[in-house]
Coordinates of C-alpha atoms in Angstrom, one line a residue:
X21 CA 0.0 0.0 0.0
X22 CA 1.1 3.1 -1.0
X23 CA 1.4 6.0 1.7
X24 CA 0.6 10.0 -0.6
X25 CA 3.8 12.5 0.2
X26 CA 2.5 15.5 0.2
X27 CA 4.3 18.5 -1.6
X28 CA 5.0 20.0 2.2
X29 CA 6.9 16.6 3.0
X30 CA 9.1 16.9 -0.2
X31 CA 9.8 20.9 1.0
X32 CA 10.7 19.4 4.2
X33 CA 13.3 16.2 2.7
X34 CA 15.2 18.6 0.8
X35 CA 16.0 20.9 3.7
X36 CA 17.4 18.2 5.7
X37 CA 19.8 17.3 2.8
X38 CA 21.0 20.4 2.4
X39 CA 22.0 21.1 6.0
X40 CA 23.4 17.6 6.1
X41 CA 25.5 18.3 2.8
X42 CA 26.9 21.8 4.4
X43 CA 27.8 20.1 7.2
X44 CA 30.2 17.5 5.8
X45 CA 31.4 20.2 3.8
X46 CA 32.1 22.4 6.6
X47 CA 34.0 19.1 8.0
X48 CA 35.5 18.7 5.1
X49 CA 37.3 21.9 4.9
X50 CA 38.3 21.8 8.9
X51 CA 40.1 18.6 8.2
X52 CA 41.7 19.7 5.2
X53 CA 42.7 23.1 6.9
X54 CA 44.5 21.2 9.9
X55 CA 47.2 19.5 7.9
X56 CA 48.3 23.0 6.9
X57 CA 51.3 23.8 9.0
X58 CA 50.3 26.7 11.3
X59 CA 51.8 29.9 10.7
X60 CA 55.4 31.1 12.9
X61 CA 53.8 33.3 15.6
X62 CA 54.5 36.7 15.4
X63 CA 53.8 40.1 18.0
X64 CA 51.9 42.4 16.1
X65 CA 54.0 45.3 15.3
X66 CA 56.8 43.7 15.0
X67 CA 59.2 43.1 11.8
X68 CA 60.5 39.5 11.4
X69 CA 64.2 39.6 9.1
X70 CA 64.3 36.0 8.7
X71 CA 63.4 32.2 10.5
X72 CA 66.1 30.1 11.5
X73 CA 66.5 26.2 12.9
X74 CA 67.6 26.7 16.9
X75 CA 70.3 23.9 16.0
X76 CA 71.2 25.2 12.9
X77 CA 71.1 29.5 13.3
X78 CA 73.6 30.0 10.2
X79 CA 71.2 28.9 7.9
X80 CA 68.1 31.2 7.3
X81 CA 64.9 31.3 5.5
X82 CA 62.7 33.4 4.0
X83 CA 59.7 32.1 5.3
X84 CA 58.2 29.7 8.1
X85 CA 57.4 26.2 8.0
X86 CA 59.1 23.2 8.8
X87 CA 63.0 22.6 9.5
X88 CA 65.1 20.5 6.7
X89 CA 67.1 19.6 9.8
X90 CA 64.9 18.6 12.8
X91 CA 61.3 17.6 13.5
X92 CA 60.3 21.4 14.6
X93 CA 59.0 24.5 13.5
X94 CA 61.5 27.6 12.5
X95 CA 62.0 30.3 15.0
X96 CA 61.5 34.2 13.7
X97 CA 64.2 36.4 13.8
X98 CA 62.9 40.1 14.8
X99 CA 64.4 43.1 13.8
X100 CA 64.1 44.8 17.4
X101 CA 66.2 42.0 18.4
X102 CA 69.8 42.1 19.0
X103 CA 72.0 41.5 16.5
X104 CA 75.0 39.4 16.0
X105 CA 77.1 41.5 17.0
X106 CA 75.5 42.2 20.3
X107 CA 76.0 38.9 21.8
X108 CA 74.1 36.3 23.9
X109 CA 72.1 37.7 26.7
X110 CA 71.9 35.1 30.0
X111 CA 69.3 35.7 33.3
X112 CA 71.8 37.0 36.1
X113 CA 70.3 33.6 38.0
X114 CA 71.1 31.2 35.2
X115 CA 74.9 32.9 35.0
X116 CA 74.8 32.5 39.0
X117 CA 73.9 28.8 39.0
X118 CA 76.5 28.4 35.8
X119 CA 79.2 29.3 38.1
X120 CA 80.9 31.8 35.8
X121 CA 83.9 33.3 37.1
X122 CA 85.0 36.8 35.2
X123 CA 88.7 37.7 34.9
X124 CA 90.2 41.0 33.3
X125 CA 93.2 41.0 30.4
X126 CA 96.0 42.8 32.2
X127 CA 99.3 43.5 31.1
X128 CA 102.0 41.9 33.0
X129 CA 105.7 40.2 32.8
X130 CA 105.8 36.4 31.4
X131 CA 108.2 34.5 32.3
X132 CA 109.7 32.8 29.7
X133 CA 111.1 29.9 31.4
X134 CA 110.5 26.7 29.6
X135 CA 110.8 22.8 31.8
X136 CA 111.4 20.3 29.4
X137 CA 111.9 16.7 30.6
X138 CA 115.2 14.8 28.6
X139 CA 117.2 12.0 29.0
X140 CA 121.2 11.6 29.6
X141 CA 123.3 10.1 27.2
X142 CA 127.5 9.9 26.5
X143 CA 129.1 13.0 25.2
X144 CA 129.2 11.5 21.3
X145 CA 132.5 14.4 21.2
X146 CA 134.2 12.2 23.6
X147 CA 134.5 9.5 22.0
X148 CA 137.5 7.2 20.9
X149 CA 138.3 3.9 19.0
X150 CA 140.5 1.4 19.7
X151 CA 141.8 0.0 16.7
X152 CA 145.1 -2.7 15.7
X153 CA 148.0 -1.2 13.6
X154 CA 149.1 -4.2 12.2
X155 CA 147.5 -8.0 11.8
X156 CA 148.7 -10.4 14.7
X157 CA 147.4 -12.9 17.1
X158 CA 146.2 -12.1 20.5
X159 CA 148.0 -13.6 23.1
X160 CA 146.6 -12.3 26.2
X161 CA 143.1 -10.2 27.3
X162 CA 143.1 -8.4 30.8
X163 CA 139.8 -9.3 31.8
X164 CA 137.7 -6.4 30.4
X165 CA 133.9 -6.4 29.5
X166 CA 131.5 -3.5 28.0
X167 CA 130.1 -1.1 30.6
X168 CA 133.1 -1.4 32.7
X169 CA 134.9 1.9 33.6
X170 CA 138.6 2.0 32.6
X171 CA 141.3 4.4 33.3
X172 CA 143.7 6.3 30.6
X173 CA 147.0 4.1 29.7
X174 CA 145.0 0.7 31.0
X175 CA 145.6 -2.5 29.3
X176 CA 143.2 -3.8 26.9
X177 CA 145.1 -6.8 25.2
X178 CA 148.5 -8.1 24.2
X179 CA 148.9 -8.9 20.5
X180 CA 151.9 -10.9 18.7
X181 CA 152.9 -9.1 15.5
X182 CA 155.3 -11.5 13.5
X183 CA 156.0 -9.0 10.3
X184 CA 157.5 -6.0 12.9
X185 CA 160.3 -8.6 14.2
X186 CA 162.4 -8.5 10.8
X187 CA 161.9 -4.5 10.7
X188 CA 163.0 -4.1 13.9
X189 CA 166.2 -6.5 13.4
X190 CA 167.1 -4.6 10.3
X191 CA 166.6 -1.3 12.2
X192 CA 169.2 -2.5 15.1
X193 CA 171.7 -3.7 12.3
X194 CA 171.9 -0.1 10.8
X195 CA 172.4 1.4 13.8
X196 CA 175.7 0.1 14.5
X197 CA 176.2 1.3 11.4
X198 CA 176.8 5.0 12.4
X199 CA 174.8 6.7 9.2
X200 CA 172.8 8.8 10.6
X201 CA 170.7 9.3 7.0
X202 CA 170.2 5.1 6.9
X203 CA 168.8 5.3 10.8
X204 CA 166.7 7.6 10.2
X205 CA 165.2 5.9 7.2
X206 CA 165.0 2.8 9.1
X207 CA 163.0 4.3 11.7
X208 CA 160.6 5.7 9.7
X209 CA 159.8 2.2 8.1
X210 CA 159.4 1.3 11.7
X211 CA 156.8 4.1 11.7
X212 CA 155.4 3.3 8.8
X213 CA 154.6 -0.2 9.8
X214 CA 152.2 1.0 12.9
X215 CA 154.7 1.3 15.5
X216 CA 153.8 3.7 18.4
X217 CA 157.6 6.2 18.8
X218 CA 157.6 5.0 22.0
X219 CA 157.6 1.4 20.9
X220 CA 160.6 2.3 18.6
X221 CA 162.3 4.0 21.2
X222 CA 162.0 1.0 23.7
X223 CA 163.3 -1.7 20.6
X224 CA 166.3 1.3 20.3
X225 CA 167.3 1.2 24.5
X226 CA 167.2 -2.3 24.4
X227 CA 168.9 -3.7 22.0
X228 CA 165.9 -6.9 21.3
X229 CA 162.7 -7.1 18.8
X230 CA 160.0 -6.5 20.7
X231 CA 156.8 -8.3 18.7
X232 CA 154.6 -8.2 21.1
X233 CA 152.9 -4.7 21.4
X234 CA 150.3 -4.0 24.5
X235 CA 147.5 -2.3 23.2
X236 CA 146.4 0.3 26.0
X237 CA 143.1 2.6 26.6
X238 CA 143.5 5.8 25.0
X239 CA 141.4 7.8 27.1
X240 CA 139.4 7.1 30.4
X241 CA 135.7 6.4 30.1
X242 CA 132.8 3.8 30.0
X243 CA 133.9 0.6 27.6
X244 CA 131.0 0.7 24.5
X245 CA 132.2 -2.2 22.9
X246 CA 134.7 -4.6 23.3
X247 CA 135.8 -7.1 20.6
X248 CA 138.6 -8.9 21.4
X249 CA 139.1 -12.1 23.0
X250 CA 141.7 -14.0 23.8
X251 CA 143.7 -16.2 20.7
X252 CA 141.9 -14.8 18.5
X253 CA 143.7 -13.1 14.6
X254 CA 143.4 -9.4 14.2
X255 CA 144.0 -7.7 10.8
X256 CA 145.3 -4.1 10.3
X257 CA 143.0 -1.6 11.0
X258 CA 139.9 -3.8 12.5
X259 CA 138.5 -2.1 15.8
X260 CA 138.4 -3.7 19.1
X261 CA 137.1 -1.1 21.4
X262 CA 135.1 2.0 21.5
X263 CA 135.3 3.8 24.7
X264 CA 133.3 7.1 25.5
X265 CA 134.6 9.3 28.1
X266 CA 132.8 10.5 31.6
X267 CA 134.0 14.3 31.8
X268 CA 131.0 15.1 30.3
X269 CA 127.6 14.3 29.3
X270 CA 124.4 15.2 27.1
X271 CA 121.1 15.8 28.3
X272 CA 118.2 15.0 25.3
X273 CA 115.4 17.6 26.0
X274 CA 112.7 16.9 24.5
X275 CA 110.9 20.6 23.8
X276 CA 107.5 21.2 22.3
X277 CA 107.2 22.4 18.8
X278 CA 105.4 25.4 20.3
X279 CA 107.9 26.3 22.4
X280 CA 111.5 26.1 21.0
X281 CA 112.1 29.3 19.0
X282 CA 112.6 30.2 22.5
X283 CA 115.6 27.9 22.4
X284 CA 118.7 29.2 21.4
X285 CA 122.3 27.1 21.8
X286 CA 124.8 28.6 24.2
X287 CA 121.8 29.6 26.4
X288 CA 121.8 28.3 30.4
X289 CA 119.8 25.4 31.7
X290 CA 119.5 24.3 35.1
X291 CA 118.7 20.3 35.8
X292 CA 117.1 18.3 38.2
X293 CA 117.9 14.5 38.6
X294 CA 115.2 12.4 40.0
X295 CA 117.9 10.3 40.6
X296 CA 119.6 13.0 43.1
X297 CA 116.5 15.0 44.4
X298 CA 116.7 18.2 45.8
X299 CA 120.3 18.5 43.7
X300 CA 120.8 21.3 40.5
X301 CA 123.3 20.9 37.8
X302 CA 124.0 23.5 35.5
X303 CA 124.7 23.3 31.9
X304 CA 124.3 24.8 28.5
X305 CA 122.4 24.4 25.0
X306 CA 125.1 23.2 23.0
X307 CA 123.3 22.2 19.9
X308 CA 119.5 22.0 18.6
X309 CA 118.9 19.1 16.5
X310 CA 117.5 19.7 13.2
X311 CA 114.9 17.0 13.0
X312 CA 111.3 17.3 14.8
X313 CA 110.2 13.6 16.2
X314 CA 106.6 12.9 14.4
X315 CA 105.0 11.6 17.0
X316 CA 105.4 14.0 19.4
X317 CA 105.9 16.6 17.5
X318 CA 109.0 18.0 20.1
X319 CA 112.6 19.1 18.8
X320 CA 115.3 17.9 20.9
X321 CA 118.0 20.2 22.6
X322 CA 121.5 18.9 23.4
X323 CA 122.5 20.2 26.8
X324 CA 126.0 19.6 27.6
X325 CA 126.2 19.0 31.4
X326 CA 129.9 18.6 33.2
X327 CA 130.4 14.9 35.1
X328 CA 132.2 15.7 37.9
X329 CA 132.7 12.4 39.9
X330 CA 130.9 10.3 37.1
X331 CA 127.4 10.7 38.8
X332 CA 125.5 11.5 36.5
X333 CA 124.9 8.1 34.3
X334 CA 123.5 7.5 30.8
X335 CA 119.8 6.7 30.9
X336 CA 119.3 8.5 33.8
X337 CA 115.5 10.9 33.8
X338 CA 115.4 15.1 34.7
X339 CA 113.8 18.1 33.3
X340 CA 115.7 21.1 32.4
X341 CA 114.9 24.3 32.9
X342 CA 115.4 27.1 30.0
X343 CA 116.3 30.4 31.9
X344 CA 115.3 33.3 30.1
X345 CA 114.2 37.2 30.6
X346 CA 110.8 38.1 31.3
X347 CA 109.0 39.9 29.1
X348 CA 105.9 42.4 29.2
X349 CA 102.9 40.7 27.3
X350 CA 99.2 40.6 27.6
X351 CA 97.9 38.3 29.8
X352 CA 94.9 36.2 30.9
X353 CA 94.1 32.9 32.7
X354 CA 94.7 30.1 30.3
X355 CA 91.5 28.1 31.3
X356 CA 89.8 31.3 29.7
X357 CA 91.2 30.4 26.3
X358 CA 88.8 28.3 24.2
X359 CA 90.9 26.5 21.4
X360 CA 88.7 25.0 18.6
X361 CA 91.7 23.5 16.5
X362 CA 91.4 26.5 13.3
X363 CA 91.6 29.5 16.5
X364 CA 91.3 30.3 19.9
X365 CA 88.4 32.3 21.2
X366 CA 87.7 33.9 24.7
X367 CA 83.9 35.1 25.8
X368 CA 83.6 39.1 26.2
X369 CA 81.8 40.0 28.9
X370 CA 79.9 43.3 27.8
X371 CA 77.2 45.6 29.2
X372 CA 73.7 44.7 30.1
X373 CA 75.0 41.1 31.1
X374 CA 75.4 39.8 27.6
X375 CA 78.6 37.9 26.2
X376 CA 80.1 37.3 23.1
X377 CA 82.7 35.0 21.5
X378 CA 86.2 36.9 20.0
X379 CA 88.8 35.4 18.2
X380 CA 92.4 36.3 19.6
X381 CA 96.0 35.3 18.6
X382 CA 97.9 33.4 21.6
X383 CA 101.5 33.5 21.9
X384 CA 103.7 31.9 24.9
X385 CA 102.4 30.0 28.0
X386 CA 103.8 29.9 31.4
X387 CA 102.4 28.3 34.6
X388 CA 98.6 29.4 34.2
X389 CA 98.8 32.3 32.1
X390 CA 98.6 33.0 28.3
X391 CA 100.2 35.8 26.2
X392 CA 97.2 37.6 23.9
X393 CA 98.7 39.1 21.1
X394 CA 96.2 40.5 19.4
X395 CA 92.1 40.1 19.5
X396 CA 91.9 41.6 23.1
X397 CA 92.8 45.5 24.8
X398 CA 94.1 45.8 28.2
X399 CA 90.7 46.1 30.8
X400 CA 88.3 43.7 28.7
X401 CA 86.6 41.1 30.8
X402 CA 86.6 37.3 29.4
X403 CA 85.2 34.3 31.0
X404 CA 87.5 32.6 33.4
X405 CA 84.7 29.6 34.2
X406 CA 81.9 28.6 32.5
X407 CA 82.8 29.6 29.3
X408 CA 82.0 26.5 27.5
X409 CA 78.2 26.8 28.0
X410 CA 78.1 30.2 27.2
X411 CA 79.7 29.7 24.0
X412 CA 77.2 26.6 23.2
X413 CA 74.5 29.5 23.9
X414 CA 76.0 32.2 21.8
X415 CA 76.2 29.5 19.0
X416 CA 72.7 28.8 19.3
X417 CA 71.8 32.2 19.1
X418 CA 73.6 32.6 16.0
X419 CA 75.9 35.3 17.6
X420 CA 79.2 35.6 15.3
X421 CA 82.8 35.6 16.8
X422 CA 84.4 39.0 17.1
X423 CA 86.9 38.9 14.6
X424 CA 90.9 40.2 15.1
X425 CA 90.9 43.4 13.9
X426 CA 93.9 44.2 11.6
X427 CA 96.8 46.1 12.3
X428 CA 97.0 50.0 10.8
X429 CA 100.0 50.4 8.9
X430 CA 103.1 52.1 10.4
X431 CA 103.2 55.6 8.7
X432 CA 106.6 55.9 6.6
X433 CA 108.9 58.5 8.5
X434 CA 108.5 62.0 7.0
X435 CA 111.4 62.1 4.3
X436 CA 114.4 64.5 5.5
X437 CA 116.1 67.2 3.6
X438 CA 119.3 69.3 3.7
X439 CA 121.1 72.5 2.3
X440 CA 122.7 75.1 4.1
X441 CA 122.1 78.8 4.4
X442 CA 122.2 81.9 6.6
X443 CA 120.5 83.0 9.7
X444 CA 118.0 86.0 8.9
X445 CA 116.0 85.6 12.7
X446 CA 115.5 83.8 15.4
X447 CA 112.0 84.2 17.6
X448 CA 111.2 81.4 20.2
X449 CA 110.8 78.0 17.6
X450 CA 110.7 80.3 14.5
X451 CA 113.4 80.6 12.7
X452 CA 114.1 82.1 9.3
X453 CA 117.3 81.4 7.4
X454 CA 117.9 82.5 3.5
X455 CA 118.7 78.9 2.2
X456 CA 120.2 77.2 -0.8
X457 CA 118.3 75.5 -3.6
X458 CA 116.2 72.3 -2.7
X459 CA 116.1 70.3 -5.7
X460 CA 114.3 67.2 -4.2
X461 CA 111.3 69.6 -4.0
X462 CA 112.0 72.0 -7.2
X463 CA 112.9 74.7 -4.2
X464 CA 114.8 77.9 -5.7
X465 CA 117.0 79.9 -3.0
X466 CA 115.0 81.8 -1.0
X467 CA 114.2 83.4 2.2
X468 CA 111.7 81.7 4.4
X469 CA 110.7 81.1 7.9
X470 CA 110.9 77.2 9.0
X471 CA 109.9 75.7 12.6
X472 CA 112.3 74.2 15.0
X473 CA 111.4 70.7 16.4
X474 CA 113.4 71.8 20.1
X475 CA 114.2 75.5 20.6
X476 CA 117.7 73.9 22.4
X477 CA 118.9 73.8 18.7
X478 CA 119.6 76.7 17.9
X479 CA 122.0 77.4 20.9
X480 CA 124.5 79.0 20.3
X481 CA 124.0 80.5 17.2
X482 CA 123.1 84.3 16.2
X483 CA 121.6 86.5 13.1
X484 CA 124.2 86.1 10.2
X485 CA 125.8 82.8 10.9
X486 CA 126.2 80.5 8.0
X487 CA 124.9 77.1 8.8
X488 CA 124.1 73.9 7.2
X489 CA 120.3 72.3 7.9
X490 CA 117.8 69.1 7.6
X491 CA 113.9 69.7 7.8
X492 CA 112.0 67.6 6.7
X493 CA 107.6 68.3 6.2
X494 CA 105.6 66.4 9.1
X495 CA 101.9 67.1 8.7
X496 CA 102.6 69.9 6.1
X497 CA 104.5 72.5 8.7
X498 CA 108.8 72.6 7.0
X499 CA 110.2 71.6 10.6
X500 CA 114.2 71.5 11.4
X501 CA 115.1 68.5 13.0
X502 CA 119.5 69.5 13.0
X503 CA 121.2 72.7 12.5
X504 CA 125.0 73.4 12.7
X505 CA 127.3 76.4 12.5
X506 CA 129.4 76.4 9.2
X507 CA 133.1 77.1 10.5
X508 CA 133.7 80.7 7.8
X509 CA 137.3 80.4 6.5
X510 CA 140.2 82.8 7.3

């Protein structure tokens, strides 16, 4: 059965359908409104220059949205906000609870005493080899070993030389001789062979060959190496001991790279022995080796210390102490320095409780102050403590590093010129003299008035004397800087 709509009903449907259609369209459009990224708030009023990424605040953008970088929105830059060049600005409680210490660049004296640690070693100048002057047989050893200490004129070995035997028979047959021109010839061939003049002169007083030859120390000093034994065949010229001597010995310094221009040979060094505490010896830089060790990146300085009693042994540890003048410098606490590996920085502290990073030039270090030599004036406050932080703050903030402002250029001394002339008047510093031609500046002779640079140089002299003159032009004013009577010939 059919039920009659009326045409009321139908007016009625067709109401309902169109609220229900604006309604889903009205959701529609809130849903697709609220994946739109919301706008960067802004105060009204004020101008924004740029957004920027927190983590990131070298790069900027033109306008807000997401960060490339990290899951968050960009952060406006206003114009009414300080700049870069204004530095970071902490709460007084937050800098409190940071512990930050301030300190002031003052200029002071720096020491510039270097302590180096070395090690001692033989004197490689005192050094002598033992070697055989002819080829033999040894027949005897006295009982000597490397590291042993010997004395000067010690025995080392006795060695049987069979060729010296004939020589020295022919040399005692042509002495009875008489010729004086054939003994002396013989003798030299006696020479010749490797004999010692005071082995010749011993074969001479006695009358007999003497084959077998005592080889003896040289020099006093520590045995290096020892290679003869006992039967065994020596040829001519093969070494069998080195022995370095104990006057004197080297201490290895070991200096940083950063340090050693400061190093100079011939300059004192005082030493401490851990060996001998308490104990100083003195000694000098007698040589700076050429070659910096890699790994450490040191040079090493050769300090010749004297050996008195033979205390002081190779291998033995002490530092060394590089005496030197002290020298005025700009100073601040080292722990205020903040090096980065391409520079060093230090946090200004500046008005209104804000800081800001600048880039300074370091020199030399001693104990716990650092030489500034340029990036910082005498009376700036830098961040003894806590400077770390701040610096992670003022890099967040975007704040740029005050950079070293350049030197000005020394102004070239005024150029200095000279003639002579006479003496027209002299008033206080005024002084007017009838001069010569100047033909560095296309000057004719002429009468003029010039200014004197100290009123004391013109003592002595009076209208009409001849004299001779340099001026030169500082800041445009023709100034004399030396004036001297002409002696007038007879």
């Amino acid at each position: 059965m059919s039920i009659p709509i009326t045409r009321a009903q139908l007016a009625a449907g067709g109401m309902i359908l169109l609220l229900l259609g604006g309604a889903g369209g009205y959701g529609l459009s809130r849903l697709s409104s609220s994946d739109k990224p919301a706008p960067a708030p802004t105060s009204a009023g004020r101008q924004v220059l740029y957004w920027y990424d927190p983590m990131v605040p070298s790069q900027r953008f033109d306008k807000p949205g997401k960060s490339p970088f990290m899951d968050m929105q960009l952060v406006p830059k206003y114009a009414d906000e300080a700049g870069a060049d204004a530095g970071v600005q902490i709460d007084p409680a937050r800098v409190q609870s940071l512990g930050v210490r301030l300190t002031t660049a003052e200029p002071g004296r720096l020491p510039s005493e270097i302590t180096a640690p070395g090690v001692i070693d033989f004197n490689g100048r005192d050094l002598v080899v033992v070697q055989a002057r002819a080829g033999g047989f040894v027949q005897r050893v006295y009982a000597r070993a490397p590291g042993d200490i010997i004395a000067a004129g010690a025995p080392l070995a006795d060695v049987l030389v069979p060729e010296w035997g004939g020589a020295q028979t022919e040399f005692l047959a042509v002495r009875r001789t008489g010729d004086a021109a054939l003994i002396a010839a013989a003798r030299q061939r006696l020479a010749l062979l490797g004999m010692s003049p005071s082995l010749i002169a011993s074969v001479a007083r006695s009358g007999r060959p003497q084959t077998v030859v005592r080889i003896t120390a040289p020099g006093g000093g520590v045995i290096r190496t020892l290679s003869v034994r006992n039967g065994m065949t020596v040829s001519q010229g093969q070494t069998l001991a080195e022995i370095s001597g104990l006057g004197s010995v080297w201490l290895n310094v070991s200096v940083p790279e950063a340090t050693a221009g400061q190093v100079r040979p011939g300059q004192a060094v005082t030493v401490t022995l851990t060996a001998f505490p308490g104990e100083q010896f003195v000694g000098r830089v007698s040589a700076i080796l050429p070659e910096a060790a890699a790994e450490s990146r040191t040079l090493t300085a050769r300090v010749e210390l004297p050996n008195r009693g033979g205390r002081l042994r190779p291998g033995m540890y002490g530092q060394a102490q590089f005496a030197g003048a002290a020298s005025p410098a700009l100073l601040v606490p080292s722990e205020a320095v903040i090096r980065t590996g391409r520079r060093a920085l230090v946090m200004l502290a500046q008005p209104g409780g804000r800081f800001r990073p600048a880039e300074v030039q370091v020199g030399r270090e001693a104990g716990d102050r650092t030489e500034i030599l340029a990036g910082l004036q005498a009376g700036e406050q830098v961040v003894a403590s806590g400077q770390f932080l701040l610096d992670s703050e003022a890099s967040l903030a975007g704040v740029q590093a005050r950079p070293i402002q350049p030197r000005p250029p020394a102004a070239a001394p005024p150029t200095a010129y000279e003639t002579t002339g006479r003496l027209e008047r002299l008033h206080g510093r005024s002084i007017t003299l009838s001069h010569q031609p100047v033909p560095a500046l296309q000057w004719p002779a002429m009468t003029m008035s010039f200014t004197l640079a100290d009123p004391k140089l013109a003592e002595g002299l009076k209208t009409g004397d001849q004299v001779r003159f340099a001026f030169d032009q500082a800041g445009g004013v023709p100034t004399v800087r030396r004036i001297a009577k002409l002696d007038t010939p007879r």
